[in-house]
PDB file of C-alpha atoms in Angstrom:
ATOM      1  CA  UNK A  18      39.239  96.452  99.633  1.00 58.00           C
ATOM      2  CA  UNK A  19      36.722  98.966  99.188  1.00 71.00           C
ATOM      3  CA  UNK A  20      35.227  99.804  95.786  1.00 77.00           C
ATOM      4  CA  UNK A  21      37.111 102.899  95.426  1.00 72.00           C
ATOM      5  CA  UNK A  22      40.250 101.347  96.370  1.00 74.00           C
ATOM      6  CA  UNK A  23      39.741  98.746  93.675  1.00 79.00           C
ATOM      7  CA  UNK A  24      38.731 101.238  91.103  1.00 82.00           C
ATOM      8  CA  UNK A  25      41.934 103.506  91.856  1.00 79.00           C
ATOM      9  CA  UNK A  26      44.323 100.192  91.572  1.00 77.00           C
ATOM     10  CA  UNK A  27      42.602  98.998  87.928  1.00 83.00           C
ATOM     11  CA  UNK A  28      43.044 102.441  86.556  1.00 83.00           C
ATOM     12  CA  UNK A  29      46.624 102.840  87.542  1.00 79.00           C
ATOM     13  CA  UNK A  30      47.234  99.543  86.051  1.00 80.00           C
ATOM     14  CA  UNK A  31      45.523 100.729  82.762  1.00 85.00           C
ATOM     15  CA  UNK A  32      48.124 103.627  82.657  1.00 81.00           C
ATOM     16  CA  UNK A  33      50.982 101.302  83.086  1.00 81.00           C
ATOM     17  CA  UNK A  34      49.951  99.175  80.298  1.00 86.00           C
ATOM     18  CA  UNK A  35      49.089 102.012  77.886  1.00 84.00           C
ATOM     19  CA  UNK A  36      52.557 103.755  78.492  1.00 79.00           C
ATOM     20  CA  UNK A  37      54.543 100.466  78.192  1.00 84.00           C
ATOM     21  CA  UNK A  38      53.116  99.894  74.811  1.00 85.00           C
ATOM     22  CA  UNK A  39      53.694 103.521  73.599  1.00 83.00           C
ATOM     23  CA  UNK A  40      57.254 103.677  74.938  1.00 83.00           C
ATOM     24  CA  UNK A  41      58.457 100.451  73.045  1.00 86.00           C
ATOM     25  CA  UNK A  42      56.468 101.564  69.935  1.00 86.00           C
ATOM     26  CA  UNK A  43      57.747 105.139  69.800  1.00 83.00           C
ATOM     27  CA  UNK A  44      61.169 104.092  70.475  1.00 82.00           C
ATOM     28  CA  UNK A  45      61.509 101.690  67.870  1.00 85.00           C
ATOM     29  CA  UNK A  46      59.931 103.714  65.313  1.00 83.00           C
ATOM     30  CA  UNK A  47      61.936 106.853  66.414  1.00 78.00           C
ATOM     31  CA  UNK A  48      65.289 105.140  66.143  1.00 78.00           C
ATOM     32  CA  UNK A  49      64.214 103.874  62.934  1.00 79.00           C
ATOM     33  CA  UNK A  50      63.267 107.069  61.300  1.00 76.00           C
ATOM     34  CA  UNK A  51      65.705 109.194  62.875  1.00 73.00           C
ATOM     35  CA  UNK A  52      63.643 111.939  64.152  1.00 73.00           C
ATOM     36  CA  UNK A  53      64.857 113.873  67.337  1.00 69.00           C
ATOM     37  CA  UNK A  54      61.460 114.944  68.183  1.00 71.00           C
ATOM     38  CA  UNK A  55      60.142 111.452  67.815  1.00 76.00           C
ATOM     39  CA  UNK A  56      62.886 109.922  70.148  1.00 74.00           C
ATOM     40  CA  UNK A  57      62.557 112.690  72.665  1.00 72.00           C
ATOM     41  CA  UNK A  58      58.927 111.839  72.795  1.00 74.00           C
ATOM     42  CA  UNK A  59      59.661 108.089  73.281  1.00 77.00           C
ATOM     43  CA  UNK A  60      61.866 109.231  76.087  1.00 71.00           C
ATOM     44  CA  UNK A  61      58.836 111.424  77.307  1.00 69.00           C
ATOM     45  CA  UNK A  62      56.533 108.392  77.512  1.00 72.00           C
ATOM     46  CA  UNK A  63      59.287 106.731  79.149  1.00 74.00           C
ATOM     47  CA  UNK A  64      58.841 109.058  81.860  1.00 70.00           C
ATOM     48  CA  UNK A  65      55.263 108.924  81.967  1.00 66.00           C
ATOM     49  CA  UNK A  66      55.698 104.995  82.426  1.00 73.00           C
ATOM     50  CA  UNK A  67      57.898 105.646  85.443  1.00 71.00           C
ATOM     51  CA  UNK A  68      55.332 108.280  86.610  1.00 67.00           C
ATOM     52  CA  UNK A  69      52.543 105.487  86.048  1.00 67.00           C
ATOM     53  CA  UNK A  70      54.467 103.194  88.251  1.00 72.00           C
ATOM     54  CA  UNK A  71      54.885 105.716  90.928  1.00 69.00           C
ATOM     55  CA  UNK A  72      51.281 106.420  91.138  1.00 65.00           C
ATOM     56  CA  UNK A  73      50.411 102.741  91.328  1.00 69.00           C
ATOM     57  CA  UNK A  74      52.772 102.197  94.112  1.00 69.00           C
ATOM     58  CA  UNK A  75      51.580 105.510  95.919  1.00 66.00           C
ATOM     59  CA  UNK A  76      47.587 104.365  95.536  1.00 64.00           C
ATOM     60  CA  UNK A  77      48.431 101.050  96.808  1.00 70.00           C
ATOM     61  CA  UNK A  78      50.522 102.575  99.700  1.00 67.00           C
ATOM     62  CA  UNK A  79      48.035 105.435 100.574  1.00 64.00           C
ATOM     63  CA  UNK A  80      45.503 102.546 101.045  1.00 65.00           C
ATOM     64  CA  UNK A  81      47.438 101.068 104.039  1.00 70.00           C
ATOM     65  CA  UNK A  82      45.488 102.098 107.277  1.00 68.00           C
ATOM     66  CA  UNK A  83      46.790 104.054 109.914  1.00 69.00           C
ATOM     67  CA  UNK A  84      49.457 102.361 112.127  1.00 70.00           C
ATOM     68  CA  UNK A  85      51.558 102.985 115.377  1.00 71.00           C
ATOM     69  CA  UNK A  86      54.041 105.067 113.145  1.00 71.00           C
ATOM     70  CA  UNK A  87      51.458 106.897 111.079  1.00 66.00           C
ATOM     71  CA  UNK A  88      48.463 107.695 113.140  1.00 59.00           C
ATOM     72  CA  UNK A  89      46.968 109.630 110.280  1.00 65.00           C
ATOM     73  CA  UNK A  90      47.349 107.149 107.622  1.00 66.00           C
ATOM     74  CA  UNK A  91      49.778 106.957 104.495  1.00 62.00           C
ATOM     75  CA  UNK A  92      47.971 109.558 102.154  1.00 65.00           C
ATOM     76  CA  UNK A  93      50.932 111.544 102.198  1.00 69.00           C
ATOM     77  CA  UNK A  94      52.450 109.089  99.806  1.00 71.00           C
ATOM     78  CA  UNK A  95      50.255 110.066  96.930  1.00 69.00           C
ATOM     79  CA  UNK A  96      51.456 113.795  97.813  1.00 69.00           C
ATOM     80  CA  UNK A  97      55.095 112.588  97.520  1.00 74.00           C
ATOM     81  CA  UNK A  98      54.400 110.612  94.517  1.00 72.00           C
ATOM     82  CA  UNK A  99      52.671 113.699  92.858  1.00 72.00           C
ATOM     83  CA  UNK A 100      55.812 115.817  93.227  1.00 77.00           C
ATOM     84  CA  UNK A 101      58.325 113.348  91.949  1.00 76.00           C
ATOM     85  CA  UNK A 102      56.107 113.116  88.844  1.00 73.00           C
ATOM     86  CA  UNK A 103      56.224 116.676  88.469  1.00 76.00           C
ATOM     87  CA  UNK A 104      60.009 116.771  88.758  1.00 79.00           C
ATOM     88  CA  UNK A 105      60.151 114.049  86.272  1.00 75.00           C
ATOM     89  CA  UNK A 106      57.807 116.190  83.769  1.00 75.00           C
ATOM     90  CA  UNK A 107      60.237 119.245  84.537  1.00 81.00           C
ATOM     91  CA  UNK A 108      63.541 117.048  83.768  1.00 80.00           C
ATOM     92  CA  UNK A 109      61.959 115.704  80.677  1.00 75.00           C
ATOM     93  CA  UNK A 110      61.486 118.986  79.293  1.00 78.00           C
ATOM     94  CA  UNK A 111      65.135 120.030  79.887  1.00 83.00           C
ATOM     95  CA  UNK A 112      66.336 116.914  78.503  1.00 78.00           C
ATOM     96  CA  UNK A 113      64.152 117.411  75.261  1.00 75.00           C
ATOM     97  CA  UNK A 114      65.560 120.922  74.802  1.00 81.00           C
ATOM     98  CA  UNK A 115      69.025 119.517  75.096  1.00 78.00           C
ATOM     99  CA  UNK A 116      68.659 117.270  72.520  1.00 72.00           C
ATOM    100  CA  UNK A 117      66.888 119.509  70.034  1.00 74.00           C
ATOM    101  CA  UNK A 118      70.040 121.914  70.341  1.00 78.00           C
ATOM    102  CA  UNK A 119      72.171 119.194  69.394  1.00 73.00           C
ATOM    103  CA  UNK A 120      70.036 118.570  66.539  1.00 70.00           C
ATOM    104  CA  UNK A 121      70.259 122.010  65.255  1.00 71.00           C
ATOM    105  CA  UNK A 122      73.928 121.248  64.490  1.00 66.00           C
ATOM    106  CA  UNK A 123      73.337 118.359  62.035  1.00 62.00           C
ATOM    107  CA  UNK A 124      69.564 119.003  60.821  1.00 61.00           C
ATOM    108  CA  UNK A 125      68.435 116.821  58.099  1.00 68.00           C
ATOM    109  CA  UNK A 126      65.200 115.547  57.148  1.00 69.00           C
ATOM    110  CA  UNK A 127      64.661 111.850  58.318  1.00 70.00           C
ATOM    111  CA  UNK A 128      63.465 109.322  55.992  1.00 73.00           C
ATOM    112  CA  UNK A 129      60.272 107.149  56.435  1.00 76.00           C
ATOM    113  CA  UNK A 130      58.594 110.002  58.195  1.00 81.00           C
ATOM    114  CA  UNK A 131      55.045 108.129  57.469  1.00 83.00           C
ATOM    115  CA  UNK A 132      55.634 105.784  60.084  1.00 85.00           C
ATOM    116  CA  UNK A 133      56.554 108.356  62.631  1.00 84.00           C
ATOM    117  CA  UNK A 134      53.374 110.396  61.868  1.00 87.00           C
ATOM    118  CA  UNK A 135      51.424 107.049  62.011  1.00 89.00           C
ATOM    119  CA  UNK A 136      52.405 106.354  65.582  1.00 86.00           C
ATOM    120  CA  UNK A 137      52.159 109.972  66.716  1.00 86.00           C
ATOM    121  CA  UNK A 138      48.284 109.584  65.593  1.00 91.00           C
ATOM    122  CA  UNK A 139      47.761 106.315  67.647  1.00 90.00           C
ATOM    123  CA  UNK A 140      49.587 107.923  70.633  1.00 87.00           C
ATOM    124  CA  UNK A 141      47.260 111.092  70.592  1.00 90.00           C
ATOM    125  CA  UNK A 142      44.285 109.195  70.814  1.00 92.00           C
ATOM    126  CA  UNK A 143      45.337 106.488  73.266  1.00 90.00           C
ATOM    127  CA  UNK A 144      46.351 108.961  75.716  1.00 87.00           C
ATOM    128  CA  UNK A 145      43.290 111.357  75.115  1.00 91.00           C
ATOM    129  CA  UNK A 146      41.422 108.283  76.307  1.00 91.00           C
ATOM    130  CA  UNK A 147      43.364 107.001  79.186  1.00 89.00           C
ATOM    131  CA  UNK A 148      44.084 110.738  80.445  1.00 88.00           C
ATOM    132  CA  UNK A 149      40.498 111.112  80.732  1.00 90.00           C
ATOM    133  CA  UNK A 150      39.723 107.870  82.453  1.00 90.00           C
ATOM    134  CA  UNK A 151      42.590 108.528  84.916  1.00 88.00           C
ATOM    135  CA  UNK A 152      41.241 112.107  86.052  1.00 89.00           C
ATOM    136  CA  UNK A 153      37.726 111.010  85.835  1.00 88.00           C
ATOM    137  CA  UNK A 154      38.492 108.308  88.402  1.00 87.00           C
ATOM    138  CA  UNK A 155      40.618 110.669  90.379  1.00 86.00           C
ATOM    139  CA  UNK A 156      37.879 113.074  91.011  1.00 84.00           C
ATOM    140  CA  UNK A 157      35.672 110.213  91.965  1.00 84.00           C
ATOM    141  CA  UNK A 158      38.064 108.826  94.605  1.00 81.00           C
ATOM    142  CA  UNK A 159      39.957 111.913  95.702  1.00 75.00           C
ATOM    143  CA  UNK A 160      43.141 110.562  94.315  1.00 77.00           C
ATOM    144  CA  UNK A 161      46.087 112.930  93.968  1.00 70.00           C
ATOM    145  CA  UNK A 162      48.423 110.557  92.527  1.00 70.00           C
ATOM    146  CA  UNK A 163      46.116 109.418  89.605  1.00 80.00           C
ATOM    147  CA  UNK A 164      45.147 112.998  88.979  1.00 81.00           C
ATOM    148  CA  UNK A 165      48.797 113.950  88.651  1.00 75.00           C
ATOM    149  CA  UNK A 166      49.318 111.048  86.386  1.00 77.00           C
ATOM    150  CA  UNK A 167      46.462 112.040  84.185  1.00 84.00           C
ATOM    151  CA  UNK A 168      47.608 115.535  83.884  1.00 81.00           C
ATOM    152  CA  UNK A 169      50.914 114.088  83.333  1.00 74.00           C
ATOM    153  CA  UNK A 170      49.383 112.231  80.033  1.00 80.00           C
ATOM    154  CA  UNK A 171      47.316 115.256  79.075  1.00 81.00           C
ATOM    155  CA  UNK A 172      50.921 117.041  78.803  1.00 74.00           C
ATOM    156  CA  UNK A 173      51.969 114.009  76.668  1.00 76.00           C
ATOM    157  CA  UNK A 174      48.842 114.544  74.156  1.00 83.00           C
ATOM    158  CA  UNK A 175      50.406 118.074  73.527  1.00 77.00           C
ATOM    159  CA  UNK A 176      53.797 116.601  72.947  1.00 74.00           C
ATOM    160  CA  UNK A 177      52.527 114.055  70.685  1.00 81.00           C
ATOM    161  CA  UNK A 178      50.403 116.883  68.763  1.00 83.00           C
ATOM    162  CA  UNK A 179      53.722 119.138  68.374  1.00 77.00           C
ATOM    163  CA  UNK A 180      55.663 116.100  67.161  1.00 80.00           C
ATOM    164  CA  UNK A 181      53.234 115.070  64.509  1.00 85.00           C
ATOM    165  CA  UNK A 182      52.833 118.694  63.283  1.00 83.00           C
ATOM    166  CA  UNK A 183      56.680 118.952  63.099  1.00 80.00           C
ATOM    167  CA  UNK A 184      56.850 115.380  61.122  1.00 83.00           C
ATOM    168  CA  UNK A 185      54.170 116.308  58.718  1.00 86.00           C
ATOM    169  CA  UNK A 186      55.215 119.795  57.804  1.00 84.00           C
ATOM    170  CA  UNK A 187      59.170 118.264  57.030  1.00 84.00           C
ATOM    171  CA  UNK A 188      57.534 115.876  55.208  1.00 83.00           C
ATOM    172  CA  UNK A 189      55.652 118.448  53.005  1.00 86.00           C
ATOM    173  CA  UNK A 190      58.216 121.242  52.974  1.00 84.00           C
ATOM    174  CA  UNK A 191      61.819 119.263  53.423  1.00 81.00           C
ATOM    175  CA  UNK A 192      62.600 121.806  56.211  1.00 81.00           C
ATOM    176  CA  UNK A 193      64.768 119.980  58.677  1.00 76.00           C
ATOM    177  CA  UNK A 194      65.068 122.466  61.055  1.00 79.00           C
ATOM    178  CA  UNK A 195      61.306 122.141  62.061  1.00 78.00           C
ATOM    179  CA  UNK A 196      62.129 118.969  64.058  1.00 75.00           C
ATOM    180  CA  UNK A 197      64.233 120.624  66.860  1.00 77.00           C
ATOM    181  CA  UNK A 198      62.071 123.728  66.946  1.00 81.00           C
ATOM    182  CA  UNK A 199      58.799 121.874  67.516  1.00 76.00           C
ATOM    183  CA  UNK A 200      60.421 119.751  69.956  1.00 74.00           C
ATOM    184  CA  UNK A 201      61.595 122.876  72.090  1.00 81.00           C
ATOM    185  CA  UNK A 202      58.362 124.392  71.900  1.00 77.00           C
ATOM    186  CA  UNK A 203      56.492 121.665  73.044  1.00 73.00           C
ATOM    187  CA  UNK A 204      59.285 121.213  75.899  1.00 76.00           C
ATOM    188  CA  UNK A 205      57.845 124.511  76.910  1.00 79.00           C
ATOM    189  CA  UNK A 206      54.560 123.460  77.485  1.00 73.00           C
ATOM    190  CA  UNK A 207      55.774 120.463  79.339  1.00 71.00           C
ATOM    191  CA  UNK A 208      57.659 122.615  81.279  1.00 80.00           C
ATOM    192  CA  UNK A 209      54.993 124.858  82.471  1.00 77.00           C
ATOM    193  CA  UNK A 210      52.835 121.985  83.219  1.00 71.00           C
ATOM    194  CA  UNK A 211      55.419 120.374  85.404  1.00 76.00           C
ATOM    195  CA  UNK A 212      56.122 123.518  87.323  1.00 80.00           C
ATOM    196  CA  UNK A 213      52.283 124.089  88.089  1.00 77.00           C
ATOM    197  CA  UNK A 214      52.523 120.641  89.609  1.00 74.00           C
ATOM    198  CA  UNK A 215      55.538 121.033  91.588  1.00 79.00           C
ATOM    199  CA  UNK A 216      53.812 124.108  93.268  1.00 81.00           C
ATOM    200  CA  UNK A 217      50.677 122.569  93.983  1.00 76.00           C
ATOM    201  CA  UNK A 218      52.307 119.186  95.311  1.00 76.00           C
ATOM    202  CA  UNK A 219      54.721 121.494  97.686  1.00 77.00           C
ATOM    203  CA  UNK A 220      51.778 123.255  99.154  1.00 76.00           C
ATOM    204  CA  UNK A 221      50.007 119.708 100.150  1.00 71.00           C
ATOM    205  CA  UNK A 222      53.036 118.455 101.321  1.00 75.00           C
ATOM    206  CA  UNK A 223      53.717 121.523 103.455  1.00 74.00           C
ATOM    207  CA  UNK A 224      50.084 120.996 104.940  1.00 75.00           C
ATOM    208  CA  UNK A 225      48.359 123.911 103.316  1.00 79.00           C
ATOM    209  CA  UNK A 226      44.841 124.603 104.309  1.00 85.00           C
ATOM    210  CA  UNK A 227      42.060 123.594 102.059  1.00 87.00           C
ATOM    211  CA  UNK A 228      40.561 126.294  99.767  1.00 88.00           C
ATOM    212  CA  UNK A 229      38.660 129.235 101.297  1.00 89.00           C
ATOM    213  CA  UNK A 230      35.464 128.299  99.823  1.00 92.00           C
ATOM    214  CA  UNK A 231      35.745 124.645 101.636  1.00 91.00           C
ATOM    215  CA  UNK A 232      36.403 126.006 105.016  1.00 92.00           C
ATOM    216  CA  UNK A 233      33.556 128.675 104.824  1.00 93.00           C
ATOM    217  CA  UNK A 234      31.242 125.752 103.591  1.00 94.00           C
ATOM    218  CA  UNK A 235      32.386 123.719 106.841  1.00 95.00           C
ATOM    219  CA  UNK A 236      31.857 126.683 108.920  1.00 94.00           C
ATOM    220  CA  UNK A 237      28.302 127.096 107.580  1.00 94.00           C
ATOM    221  CA  UNK A 238      27.557 123.332 108.176  1.00 95.00           C
ATOM    222  CA  UNK A 239      28.422 123.623 111.576  1.00 95.00           C
ATOM    223  CA  UNK A 240      26.764 126.914 112.413  1.00 94.00           C
ATOM    224  CA  UNK A 241      23.544 125.358 110.728  1.00 94.00           C
ATOM    225  CA  UNK A 242      22.860 122.881 113.628  1.00 94.00           C
ATOM    226  CA  UNK A 243      20.387 124.744 116.058  1.00 94.00           C
ATOM    227  CA  UNK A 244      22.366 123.644 119.369  1.00 94.00           C
ATOM    228  CA  UNK A 245      25.576 125.360 117.995  1.00 94.00           C
ATOM    229  CA  UNK A 246      26.326 128.675 119.111  1.00 92.00           C
ATOM    230  CA  UNK A 247      29.151 129.543 116.952  1.00 91.00           C
ATOM    231  CA  UNK A 248      32.411 128.006 115.899  1.00 92.00           C
ATOM    232  CA  UNK A 249      36.003 129.268 115.444  1.00 90.00           C
ATOM    233  CA  UNK A 250      39.929 128.492 115.070  1.00 89.00           C
ATOM    234  CA  UNK A 251      38.893 126.022 112.132  1.00 92.00           C
ATOM    235  CA  UNK A 252      41.912 124.339 110.912  1.00 91.00           C
ATOM    236  CA  UNK A 253      42.034 121.868 107.867  1.00 91.00           C
ATOM    237  CA  UNK A 254      44.868 120.018 105.461  1.00 88.00           C
ATOM    238  CA  UNK A 255      45.071 117.316 103.007  1.00 82.00           C
ATOM    239  CA  UNK A 256      47.009 113.760 103.097  1.00 74.00           C
ATOM    240  CA  UNK A 257      46.433 112.488  99.826  1.00 66.00           C
ATOM    241  CA  UNK A 258      42.924 112.078  99.140  1.00 65.00           C
ATOM    242  CA  UNK A 259      42.298 112.129 103.045  1.00 73.00           C
ATOM    243  CA  UNK A 260      41.252 115.371 104.506  1.00 85.00           C
ATOM    244  CA  UNK A 261      41.813 116.496 108.022  1.00 88.00           C
ATOM    245  CA  UNK A 262      40.217 119.254 110.175  1.00 92.00           C
ATOM    246  CA  UNK A 263      39.755 120.443 113.613  1.00 92.00           C
ATOM    247  CA  UNK A 264      37.509 123.244 115.151  1.00 93.00           C
ATOM    248  CA  UNK A 265      36.317 124.781 118.162  1.00 93.00           C
ATOM    249  CA  UNK A 266      32.545 124.596 118.442  1.00 94.00           C
ATOM    250  CA  UNK A 267      30.690 126.774 121.197  1.00 94.00           C
ATOM    251  CA  UNK A 268      27.561 125.099 123.068  1.00 94.00           C
ATOM    252  CA  UNK A 269      25.381 126.396 125.711  1.00 92.00           C
ATOM    253  CA  UNK A 270      27.297 125.877 128.925  1.00 89.00           C
ATOM    254  CA  UNK A 271      24.407 124.067 130.464  1.00 91.00           C
ATOM    255  CA  UNK A 272      23.930 121.375 127.843  1.00 93.00           C
ATOM    256  CA  UNK A 273      24.758 117.992 129.310  1.00 94.00           C
ATOM    257  CA  UNK A 274      28.103 116.286 127.915  1.00 93.00           C
ATOM    258  CA  UNK A 275      26.052 113.462 126.386  1.00 95.00           C
ATOM    259  CA  UNK A 276      23.828 115.666 124.482  1.00 95.00           C
ATOM    260  CA  UNK A 277      27.086 117.472 123.105  1.00 95.00           C
ATOM    261  CA  UNK A 278      28.783 114.566 122.369  1.00 95.00           C
ATOM    262  CA  UNK A 279      25.876 113.609 120.113  1.00 95.00           C
ATOM    263  CA  UNK A 280      25.830 116.926 118.319  1.00 95.00           C
ATOM    264  CA  UNK A 281      29.139 116.787 117.691  1.00 95.00           C
ATOM    265  CA  UNK A 282      28.680 112.953 116.185  1.00 95.00           C
ATOM    266  CA  UNK A 283      26.068 114.791 114.094  1.00 95.00           C
ATOM    267  CA  UNK A 284      28.277 117.601 112.818  1.00 95.00           C
ATOM    268  CA  UNK A 285      30.954 115.059 111.599  1.00 94.00           C
ATOM    269  CA  UNK A 286      28.047 113.146 109.726  1.00 94.00           C
ATOM    270  CA  UNK A 287      26.936 116.347 108.071  1.00 94.00           C
ATOM    271  CA  UNK A 288      30.639 117.269 106.949  1.00 94.00           C
ATOM    272  CA  UNK A 289      31.557 114.008 105.512  1.00 91.00           C
ATOM    273  CA  UNK A 290      28.218 113.587 103.703  1.00 90.00           C
ATOM    274  CA  UNK A 291      28.607 116.880 101.724  1.00 89.00           C
ATOM    275  CA  UNK A 292      32.801 117.112 101.535  1.00 87.00           C
ATOM    276  CA  UNK A 293      33.848 113.383 101.717  1.00 81.00           C
ATOM    277  CA  UNK A 294      36.222 111.641 103.649  1.00 77.00           C
ATOM    278  CA  UNK A 295      37.295 113.673 106.644  1.00 84.00           C
ATOM    279  CA  UNK A 296      39.307 113.246 109.950  1.00 85.00           C
ATOM    280  CA  UNK A 297      37.527 115.383 112.138  1.00 92.00           C
ATOM    281  CA  UNK A 298      38.468 116.804 115.643  1.00 92.00           C
ATOM    282  CA  UNK A 299      35.909 118.863 117.488  1.00 94.00           C
ATOM    283  CA  UNK A 300      36.826 120.886 120.512  1.00 93.00           C
ATOM    284  CA  UNK A 301      33.353 121.885 122.149  1.00 93.00           C
ATOM    285  CA  UNK A 302      33.555 124.952 124.552  1.00 92.00           C
ATOM    286  CA  UNK A 303      31.043 126.672 126.689  1.00 92.00           C
ATOM    287  CA  UNK A 304      29.659 130.108 125.002  1.00 87.00           C
ATOM    288  CA  UNK A 305      31.159 132.998 126.738  1.00 79.00           C
ATOM    289  CA  UNK A 306      34.128 131.248 128.439  1.00 72.00           C
ATOM    290  CA  UNK A 307      36.514 133.345 126.747  1.00 68.00           C
ATOM    291  CA  UNK A 308      37.307 135.630 123.692  1.00 67.00           C
ATOM    292  CA  UNK A 309      37.111 133.883 120.179  1.00 65.00           C
ATOM    293  CA  UNK A 310      40.457 132.309 119.001  1.00 67.00           C
ATOM    294  CA  UNK A 311      41.887 132.008 115.555  1.00 65.00           C
ATOM    295  CA  UNK A 312      44.532 130.304 113.916  1.00 63.00           C
ATOM    296  CA  UNK A 313      46.845 133.180 114.201  1.00 67.00           C
ATOM    297  CA  UNK A 314      46.121 133.529 118.067  1.00 65.00           C
ATOM    298  CA  UNK A 315      46.834 129.967 118.587  1.00 61.00           C
ATOM    299  CA  UNK A 316      50.083 130.237 116.958  1.00 64.00           C
ATOM    300  CA  UNK A 317      50.926 133.641 118.686  1.00 65.00           C
ATOM    301  CA  UNK A 318      50.198 132.403 122.066  1.00 64.00           C
ATOM    302  CA  UNK A 319      52.691 129.262 121.604  1.00 63.00           C
ATOM    303  CA  UNK A 320      55.232 131.407 120.565  1.00 64.00           C
ATOM    304  CA  UNK A 321      54.763 133.708 123.352  1.00 66.00           C
ATOM    305  CA  UNK A 322      55.104 130.631 125.862  1.00 65.00           C
ATOM    306  CA  UNK A 323      58.349 129.281 124.223  1.00 65.00           C
ATOM    307  CA  UNK A 324      59.684 132.635 124.384  1.00 62.00           C
ATOM    308  CA  UNK A 325      58.887 133.060 128.332  1.00 63.00           C
ATOM    309  CA  UNK A 326      60.138 129.539 128.961  1.00 61.00           C
ATOM    310  CA  UNK A 327      63.399 130.424 126.986  1.00 60.00           C
ATOM    311  CA  UNK A 328      63.795 133.721 129.082  1.00 62.00           C
ATOM    312  CA  UNK A 329      63.371 131.613 132.142  1.00 66.00           C
ATOM    313  CA  UNK A 330      65.955 128.817 131.208  1.00 65.00           C
ATOM    314  CA  UNK A 331      68.470 131.800 130.618  1.00 63.00           C
ATOM    315  CA  UNK A 332      67.982 133.125 133.916  1.00 59.00           C
TER     316      UNK A 332
END
């Protein structure tokens, strides 16, 4: 196991342990105190625990090397887990709103609010520390699953802050309606974060291209090599923390094949050295052999061929 792989697994275990502890503590105190915002927070932490377990499974699964059924590896499992976590966040927000609406009908100030305030303070500190660790490791290793888990915990910090404020104000003012109101406001924050994660995960699951600035930098790296005349038809996508690209590179038509191959190897090393792990496919072409191609022209050409074949089959 590589150093990055071991680091990802250790960090996923940290998230599982912290979430398990907080779920148990919040649920016990929430049921004892009787505050809907605190019970909802316990349920939200339960979602965090499920998300952490999914992230751990996804990280472990994504480390499996390519096989006969997955030629490009198993990185998409990280994208899939991020999508599931996002849906869990949205579901938790909807659940909190429902419970809060029910609380409006029989709002009363819970007793022993001091216990609830204490557990919220502990939850905030723990989740800030763990989420920062998750996001840091995610950036180091390129793990989308850990990043999603870290962002999930960050949203839980805001939930805890909202619940803490509500409990403190209820204890000071005796306003029972603050409990469901604060819970609903926090649910809105959670929903917004979850929806953002849903759209981002959907983009990567549908093979969206890498950001334009990264594609531009890849083109600059390729064209910085003296033997390269130019390049076109660059296509990119992500599979978890694994990135893939294919590109057409133009060379002098009189260059020996072995020299072209050596330059292609150099290009791969340059790209990986600056931009991290990449599965790279380079299609070398003699300069001037045909008009420059684009992503769109490739697609349009294939569509035209399919249309022509369909017309022939009908006749």
